[in-house]
Structures are given as C-alpha cells and as structure tokens.
Amino acid sequence: MSIKRILVPLDGSKNSERGIEMAVDLANDAKRTIVGLYVKPTSVNSIKYGELFNAEQNRLMEITFHSAKTKCEKYDVKFIEETIVGDAKSSIVKYANDNSRKIDLIIMGARGRGSVKAAFMGSVSNHVLNKSKIPVLVVK
C-alpha cells in the first residue's frame, strides 16, 4: 500500500496536535501530503448566541490550521486545509471514504475536545475506527 495522502482531523486539542505531529513524521520521509480536516459543528439556532458561537469556532479553526501548517512547513510537508460543517463522527468518515479525495490513511488523536471521555477512546475516534474504509492510526 502506497501512502500519499494522510487525513488528520483537527479540533485544537492536544490529541489532535499529536495526530498532526505523527503525520508530519510519517510524511516527511516520503514527501506525502497531509490534509487537515476541521469539522465545524452546526451553529447554534439563536441570533444572539449564534454569531458568538460561529465567531469562536472560526477563531479556533484559524488557530488550529495555523499551528498545523507551521508544523508542516518546518519539515517541507505539503498541507491542505479542509473545513466542513456537521457532526464530526459522520463527517470525517464520509470525507475519508469519498474515493475522489484519495485518502490513504487517517491519523487522529484518541480523544478530542469533548468533555465526556470514553473508557479507552473518544467517541469520534472510536466511530471513525469502526466505520472508515480507510486504515486509521489512533495516537495517544
């Protein structure tokens, strides 16, 4: 199996940072491309709080992409930013399983930003691991 494109779901958490670091280490050896995917949750259905929520999500997304891009540039690894809106679990799987995207490997943190922690693994990484047609490397 030839690995050319690595999908790394990003959410600003320490575990997603470990995911991008692992991907950079792997990509650096063979000039692979990393696709950083940020899934923005559907906005709050409130005029008052919806704008604040969206602004905060955009701020966090920009910080997260900047950090990942900086790590990739340090080792001359190509980085592509992708953003989609929806549920993280299903959105990551749908994105990765789309053959037109040519994803060869998913590298993601064991847990993300969620406040509820699963016994061994976060619900998003567990879902992706079980539903993805693409190989998944979960880092802790």
mmCIF file with all atom_site columns, C-alpha atoms in Angstrom:
data_model
loop_
_atom_site.group_PDB
_atom_site.id
_atom_site.type_symbol
_atom_site.label_atom_id
_atom_site.label_alt_id
_atom_site.label_comp_id
_atom_site.label_asym_id
_atom_site.label_entity_id
_atom_site.label_seq_id
_atom_site.pdbx_PDB_ins_code
_atom_site.Cartn_x
_atom_site.Cartn_y
_atom_site.Cartn_z
_atom_site.occupancy
_atom_site.B_iso_or_equiv
_atom_site.pdbx_formal_charge
_atom_site.auth_seq_id
_atom_site.auth_comp_id
_atom_site.auth_asym_id
_atom_site.auth_atom_id
_atom_site.pdbx_PDB_model_num
ATOM 1   C CA . MET A 1 1   ? 0.000   0.000  0.000  1.00 0.00 ? 1   MET A CA 1
ATOM 2   C CA . SER A 1 2   ? 1.376   3.363  -1.013 1.00 0.00 ? 2   SER A CA 1
ATOM 3   C CA . ILE A 1 3   ? 0.535   6.213  1.367  1.00 0.00 ? 3   ILE A CA 1
ATOM 4   C CA . LYS A 1 4   ? 0.390   9.572  -0.410 1.00 0.00 ? 4   LYS A CA 1
ATOM 5   C CA . ARG A 1 5   ? -2.415  11.498 1.319  1.00 0.00 ? 5   ARG A CA 1
ATOM 6   C CA . ILE A 1 6   ? -2.890  11.467 5.081  1.00 0.00 ? 6   ILE A CA 1
ATOM 7   C CA . LEU A 1 7   ? -6.097  12.818 6.606  1.00 0.00 ? 7   LEU A CA 1
ATOM 8   C CA . VAL A 1 8   ? -5.708  14.375 10.051 1.00 0.00 ? 8   VAL A CA 1
ATOM 9   C CA . PRO A 1 9   ? -8.921  15.519 11.762 1.00 0.00 ? 9   PRO A CA 1
ATOM 10  C CA . LEU A 1 10  ? -8.132  18.661 13.756 1.00 0.00 ? 10  LEU A CA 1
ATOM 11  C CA . ASP A 1 11  ? -10.049 20.209 16.631 1.00 0.00 ? 11  ASP A CA 1
ATOM 12  C CA . GLY A 1 12  ? -7.466  22.210 18.551 1.00 0.00 ? 12  GLY A CA 1
ATOM 13  C CA . SER A 1 13  ? -6.990  19.568 21.256 1.00 0.00 ? 13  SER A CA 1
ATOM 14  C CA . LYS A 1 14  ? -3.640  18.226 22.471 1.00 0.00 ? 14  LYS A CA 1
ATOM 15  C CA . ASN A 1 15  ? -4.510  14.838 20.995 1.00 0.00 ? 15  ASN A CA 1
ATOM 16  C CA . SER A 1 16  ? -5.170  16.302 17.549 1.00 0.00 ? 16  SER A CA 1
ATOM 17  C CA . GLU A 1 17  ? -1.789  18.051 17.839 1.00 0.00 ? 17  GLU A CA 1
ATOM 18  C CA . ARG A 1 18  ? -0.205  14.652 18.494 1.00 0.00 ? 18  ARG A CA 1
ATOM 19  C CA . GLY A 1 19  ? -2.005  13.391 15.394 1.00 0.00 ? 19  GLY A CA 1
ATOM 20  C CA . ILE A 1 20  ? -0.522  16.130 13.198 1.00 0.00 ? 20  ILE A CA 1
ATOM 21  C CA . GLU A 1 21  ? 2.936   15.550 14.695 1.00 0.00 ? 21  GLU A CA 1
ATOM 22  C CA . MET A 1 22  ? 2.751   11.821 13.889 1.00 0.00 ? 22  MET A CA 1
ATOM 23  C CA . ALA A 1 23  ? 1.541   12.608 10.372 1.00 0.00 ? 23  ALA A CA 1
ATOM 24  C CA . VAL A 1 24  ? 4.394   15.087 9.815  1.00 0.00 ? 24  VAL A CA 1
ATOM 25  C CA . ASP A 1 25  ? 6.917   12.482 10.960 1.00 0.00 ? 25  ASP A CA 1
ATOM 26  C CA . LEU A 1 26  ? 5.478   9.954  8.525  1.00 0.00 ? 26  LEU A CA 1
ATOM 27  C CA . ALA A 1 27  ? 5.018   12.404 5.659  1.00 0.00 ? 27  ALA A CA 1
ATOM 28  C CA . ASN A 1 28  ? 8.478   13.916 5.988  1.00 0.00 ? 28  ASN A CA 1
ATOM 29  C CA . ASP A 1 29  ? 10.161  10.677 4.927  1.00 0.00 ? 29  ASP A CA 1
ATOM 30  C CA . ALA A 1 30  ? 8.347   10.365 1.623  1.00 0.00 ? 30  ALA A CA 1
ATOM 31  C CA . LYS A 1 31  ? 7.016   13.800 0.662  1.00 0.00 ? 31  LYS A CA 1
ATOM 32  C CA . ARG A 1 32  ? 3.411   12.905 1.343  1.00 0.00 ? 32  ARG A CA 1
ATOM 33  C CA . THR A 1 33  ? 0.507   15.344 1.587  1.00 0.00 ? 33  THR A CA 1
ATOM 34  C CA . ILE A 1 34  ? -1.359  15.996 4.826  1.00 0.00 ? 34  ILE A CA 1
ATOM 35  C CA . VAL A 1 35  ? -4.995  17.036 4.638  1.00 0.00 ? 35  VAL A CA 1
ATOM 36  C CA . GLY A 1 36  ? -6.040  18.804 7.842  1.00 0.00 ? 36  GLY A CA 1
ATOM 37  C CA . LEU A 1 37  ? -9.800  18.469 8.269  1.00 0.00 ? 37  LEU A CA 1
ATOM 38  C CA . TYR A 1 38  ? -11.654 20.746 10.667 1.00 0.00 ? 38  TYR A CA 1
ATOM 39  C CA . VAL A 1 39  ? -15.310 19.897 11.245 1.00 0.00 ? 39  VAL A CA 1
ATOM 40  C CA . LYS A 1 40  ? -17.286 22.913 12.408 1.00 0.00 ? 40  LYS A CA 1
ATOM 41  C CA . PRO A 1 41  ? -20.357 21.973 14.412 1.00 0.00 ? 41  PRO A CA 1
ATOM 42  C CA . THR A 1 42  ? -23.676 23.210 13.140 1.00 0.00 ? 42  THR A CA 1
ATOM 43  C CA . SER A 1 43  ? -24.242 26.715 14.501 1.00 0.00 ? 43  SER A CA 1
ATOM 44  C CA . VAL A 1 44  ? -26.446 27.498 17.453 1.00 0.00 ? 44  VAL A CA 1
ATOM 45  C CA . ASN A 1 45  ? -30.041 28.309 16.481 1.00 0.00 ? 45  ASN A CA 1
ATOM 46  C CA . SER A 1 46  ? -30.063 31.653 18.203 1.00 0.00 ? 46  SER A CA 1
ATOM 47  C CA . ILE A 1 47  ? -29.387 35.063 16.741 1.00 0.00 ? 47  ILE A CA 1
ATOM 48  C CA . LYS A 1 48  ? -27.825 36.301 19.981 1.00 0.00 ? 48  LYS A CA 1
ATOM 49  C CA . TYR A 1 49  ? -25.543 33.327 20.644 1.00 0.00 ? 49  TYR A CA 1
ATOM 50  C CA . GLY A 1 50  ? -25.226 32.005 17.103 1.00 0.00 ? 50  GLY A CA 1
ATOM 51  C CA . GLU A 1 51  ? -22.908 34.819 15.982 1.00 0.00 ? 51  GLU A CA 1
ATOM 52  C CA . LEU A 1 52  ? -20.720 34.434 19.076 1.00 0.00 ? 52  LEU A CA 1
ATOM 53  C CA . PHE A 1 53  ? -20.583 30.654 18.598 1.00 0.00 ? 53  PHE A CA 1
ATOM 54  C CA . ASN A 1 54  ? -19.654 30.954 14.922 1.00 0.00 ? 54  ASN A CA 1
ATOM 55  C CA . ALA A 1 55  ? -17.026 33.613 15.634 1.00 0.00 ? 55  ALA A CA 1
ATOM 56  C CA . GLU A 1 56  ? -15.436 31.427 18.312 1.00 0.00 ? 56  GLU A CA 1
ATOM 57  C CA . GLN A 1 57  ? -15.480 28.389 16.016 1.00 0.00 ? 57  GLN A CA 1
ATOM 58  C CA . ASN A 1 58  ? -13.795 30.410 13.250 1.00 0.00 ? 58  ASN A CA 1
ATOM 59  C CA . ARG A 1 59  ? -11.159 31.707 15.683 1.00 0.00 ? 59  ARG A CA 1
ATOM 60  C CA . LEU A 1 60  ? -10.384 28.213 16.970 1.00 0.00 ? 60  LEU A CA 1
ATOM 61  C CA . MET A 1 61  ? -10.264 26.851 13.417 1.00 0.00 ? 61  MET A CA 1
ATOM 62  C CA . GLU A 1 62  ? -7.781  29.526 12.292 1.00 0.00 ? 62  GLU A CA 1
ATOM 63  C CA . ILE A 1 63  ? -5.519  28.914 15.300 1.00 0.00 ? 63  ILE A CA 1
ATOM 64  C CA . THR A 1 64  ? -5.663  25.160 14.719 1.00 0.00 ? 64  THR A CA 1
ATOM 65  C CA . PHE A 1 65  ? -4.868  25.422 11.000 1.00 0.00 ? 65  PHE A CA 1
ATOM 66  C CA . HIS A 1 66  ? -2.056  27.894 11.644 1.00 0.00 ? 66  HIS A CA 1
ATOM 67  C CA . SER A 1 67  ? -0.426  25.549 14.150 1.00 0.00 ? 67  SER A CA 1
ATOM 68  C CA . ALA A 1 68  ? -0.720  22.519 11.854 1.00 0.00 ? 68  ALA A CA 1
ATOM 69  C CA . LYS A 1 69  ? 0.514   24.436 8.807  1.00 0.00 ? 69  LYS A CA 1
ATOM 70  C CA . THR A 1 70  ? 3.521   25.770 10.757 1.00 0.00 ? 70  THR A CA 1
ATOM 71  C CA . LYS A 1 71  ? 4.493   22.227 11.808 1.00 0.00 ? 71  LYS A CA 1
ATOM 72  C CA . CYS A 1 72  ? 4.207   21.006 8.220  1.00 0.00 ? 72  CYS A CA 1
ATOM 73  C CA . GLU A 1 73  ? 6.172   23.929 6.743  1.00 0.00 ? 73  GLU A CA 1
ATOM 74  C CA . LYS A 1 74  ? 9.003   23.306 9.217  1.00 0.00 ? 74  LYS A CA 1
ATOM 75  C CA . TYR A 1 75  ? 9.631   19.947 7.502  1.00 0.00 ? 75  TYR A CA 1
ATOM 76  C CA . ASP A 1 76  ? 8.588   20.975 3.988  1.00 0.00 ? 76  ASP A CA 1
ATOM 77  C CA . VAL A 1 77  ? 5.449   18.817 4.095  1.00 0.00 ? 77  VAL A CA 1
ATOM 78  C CA . LYS A 1 78  ? 2.544   19.864 1.868  1.00 0.00 ? 78  LYS A CA 1
ATOM 79  C CA . PHE A 1 79  ? -0.526  20.808 3.934  1.00 0.00 ? 79  PHE A CA 1
ATOM 80  C CA . ILE A 1 80  ? -4.070  21.258 2.655  1.00 0.00 ? 80  ILE A CA 1
ATOM 81  C CA . GLU A 1 81  ? -6.804  22.870 4.782  1.00 0.00 ? 81  GLU A CA 1
ATOM 82  C CA . GLU A 1 82  ? -10.316 21.475 4.549  1.00 0.00 ? 82  GLU A CA 1
ATOM 83  C CA . THR A 1 83  ? -13.354 22.615 6.507  1.00 0.00 ? 83  THR A CA 1
ATOM 84  C CA . ILE A 1 84  ? -16.795 21.065 6.589  1.00 0.00 ? 84  ILE A CA 1
ATOM 85  C CA . VAL A 1 85  ? -19.843 21.721 8.753  1.00 0.00 ? 85  VAL A CA 1
ATOM 86  C CA . GLY A 1 86  ? -21.613 18.894 10.519 1.00 0.00 ? 86  GLY A CA 1
ATOM 87  C CA . ASP A 1 87  ? -21.249 16.112 13.037 1.00 0.00 ? 87  ASP A CA 1
ATOM 88  C CA . ALA A 1 88  ? -17.558 15.230 13.487 1.00 0.00 ? 88  ALA A CA 1
ATOM 89  C CA . LYS A 1 89  ? -18.055 11.434 13.550 1.00 0.00 ? 89  LYS A CA 1
ATOM 90  C CA . SER A 1 90  ? -20.031 11.047 10.355 1.00 0.00 ? 90  SER A CA 1
ATOM 91  C CA . SER A 1 91  ? -18.319 13.950 8.550  1.00 0.00 ? 91  SER A CA 1
ATOM 92  C CA . ILE A 1 92  ? -14.806 12.528 8.998  1.00 0.00 ? 92  ILE A CA 1
ATOM 93  C CA . VAL A 1 93  ? -15.879 9.073  7.826  1.00 0.00 ? 93  VAL A CA 1
ATOM 94  C CA . LYS A 1 94  ? -17.806 10.451 4.849  1.00 0.00 ? 94  LYS A CA 1
ATOM 95  C CA . TYR A 1 95  ? -14.858 12.655 3.832  1.00 0.00 ? 95  TYR A CA 1
ATOM 96  C CA . ALA A 1 96  ? -12.291 9.848  4.161  1.00 0.00 ? 96  ALA A CA 1
ATOM 97  C CA . ASN A 1 97  ? -14.423 7.240  2.378  1.00 0.00 ? 97  ASN A CA 1
ATOM 98  C CA . ASP A 1 98  ? -15.022 9.506  -0.632 1.00 0.00 ? 98  ASP A CA 1
ATOM 99  C CA . ASN A 1 99  ? -12.786 7.904  -3.276 1.00 0.00 ? 99  ASN A CA 1
ATOM 100 C CA . SER A 1 100 ? -12.343 11.198 -5.122 1.00 0.00 ? 100 SER A CA 1
ATOM 101 C CA . ARG A 1 101 ? -10.373 12.573 -2.136 1.00 0.00 ? 101 ARG A CA 1
ATOM 102 C CA . LYS A 1 102 ? -7.768  9.770  -2.450 1.00 0.00 ? 102 LYS A CA 1
ATOM 103 C CA . ILE A 1 103 ? -7.104  9.471  1.287  1.00 0.00 ? 103 ILE A CA 1
ATOM 104 C CA . ASP A 1 104 ? -4.749  6.579  2.091  1.00 0.00 ? 104 ASP A CA 1
ATOM 105 C CA . LEU A 1 105 ? -4.514  6.859  5.881  1.00 0.00 ? 105 LEU A CA 1
ATOM 106 C CA . ILE A 1 106 ? -6.262  8.663  8.744  1.00 0.00 ? 106 ILE A CA 1
ATOM 107 C CA . ILE A 1 107 ? -4.178  9.710  11.746 1.00 0.00 ? 107 ILE A CA 1
ATOM 108 C CA . MET A 1 108 ? -6.125  11.068 14.674 1.00 0.00 ? 108 MET A CA 1
ATOM 109 C CA . GLY A 1 109 ? -5.948  11.595 18.401 1.00 0.00 ? 109 GLY A CA 1
ATOM 110 C CA . ALA A 1 110 ? -7.567  9.120  20.770 1.00 0.00 ? 110 ALA A CA 1
ATOM 111 C CA . ARG A 1 111 ? -9.680  11.890 22.270 1.00 0.00 ? 111 ARG A CA 1
ATOM 112 C CA . GLY A 1 112 ? -10.592 15.351 21.121 1.00 0.00 ? 112 GLY A CA 1
ATOM 113 C CA . ARG A 1 113 ? -12.075 18.376 22.813 1.00 0.00 ? 113 ARG A CA 1
ATOM 114 C CA . GLY A 1 114 ? -15.183 16.617 24.105 1.00 0.00 ? 114 GLY A CA 1
ATOM 115 C CA . SER A 1 115 ? -15.767 16.933 27.827 1.00 0.00 ? 115 SER A CA 1
ATOM 116 C CA . VAL A 1 116 ? -17.181 13.414 28.214 1.00 0.00 ? 116 VAL A CA 1
ATOM 117 C CA . LYS A 1 117 ? -14.384 10.850 27.999 1.00 0.00 ? 117 LYS A CA 1
ATOM 118 C CA . ALA A 1 118 ? -14.983 7.278  26.884 1.00 0.00 ? 118 ALA A CA 1
ATOM 119 C CA . ALA A 1 119 ? -13.319 4.466  28.813 1.00 0.00 ? 119 ALA A CA 1
ATOM 120 C CA . PHE A 1 120 ? -10.478 3.900  26.342 1.00 0.00 ? 120 PHE A CA 1
ATOM 121 C CA . MET A 1 121 ? -11.079 6.089  23.355 1.00 0.00 ? 121 MET A CA 1
ATOM 122 C CA . GLY A 1 122 ? -13.155 9.120  22.433 1.00 0.00 ? 122 GLY A CA 1
ATOM 123 C CA . SER A 1 123 ? -16.469 8.554  20.699 1.00 0.00 ? 123 SER A CA 1
ATOM 124 C CA . VAL A 1 124 ? -15.311 10.262 17.489 1.00 0.00 ? 124 VAL A CA 1
ATOM 125 C CA . SER A 1 125 ? -12.099 8.248  17.116 1.00 0.00 ? 125 SER A CA 1
ATOM 126 C CA . ASN A 1 126 ? -13.960 5.044  18.024 1.00 0.00 ? 126 ASN A CA 1
ATOM 127 C CA . HIS A 1 127 ? -16.619 5.747  15.389 1.00 0.00 ? 127 HIS A CA 1
ATOM 128 C CA . VAL A 1 128 ? -14.039 6.584  12.707 1.00 0.00 ? 128 VAL A CA 1
ATOM 129 C CA . LEU A 1 129 ? -12.015 3.477  13.562 1.00 0.00 ? 129 LEU A CA 1
ATOM 130 C CA . ASN A 1 130 ? -15.073 1.257  13.177 1.00 0.00 ? 130 ASN A CA 1
ATOM 131 C CA . LYS A 1 131 ? -16.754 2.907  10.171 1.00 0.00 ? 131 LYS A CA 1
ATOM 132 C CA . SER A 1 132 ? -13.878 4.019  7.958  1.00 0.00 ? 132 SER A CA 1
ATOM 133 C CA . LYS A 1 133 ? -12.903 2.025  4.881  1.00 0.00 ? 133 LYS A CA 1
ATOM 134 C CA . ILE A 1 134 ? -9.504  3.733  5.146  1.00 0.00 ? 134 ILE A CA 1
ATOM 135 C CA . PRO A 1 135 ? -6.852  2.496  7.619  1.00 0.00 ? 135 PRO A CA 1
ATOM 136 C CA . VAL A 1 136 ? -6.849  4.508  10.850 1.00 0.00 ? 136 VAL A CA 1
ATOM 137 C CA . LEU A 1 137 ? -3.916  5.195  13.170 1.00 0.00 ? 137 LEU A CA 1
ATOM 138 C CA . VAL A 1 138 ? -5.080  6.430  16.585 1.00 0.00 ? 138 VAL A CA 1
ATOM 139 C CA . VAL A 1 139 ? -2.413  8.216  18.643 1.00 0.00 ? 139 VAL A CA 1
ATOM 140 C CA . LYS A 1 140 ? -2.488  8.832  22.347 1.00 0.00 ? 140 LYS A CA 1
#
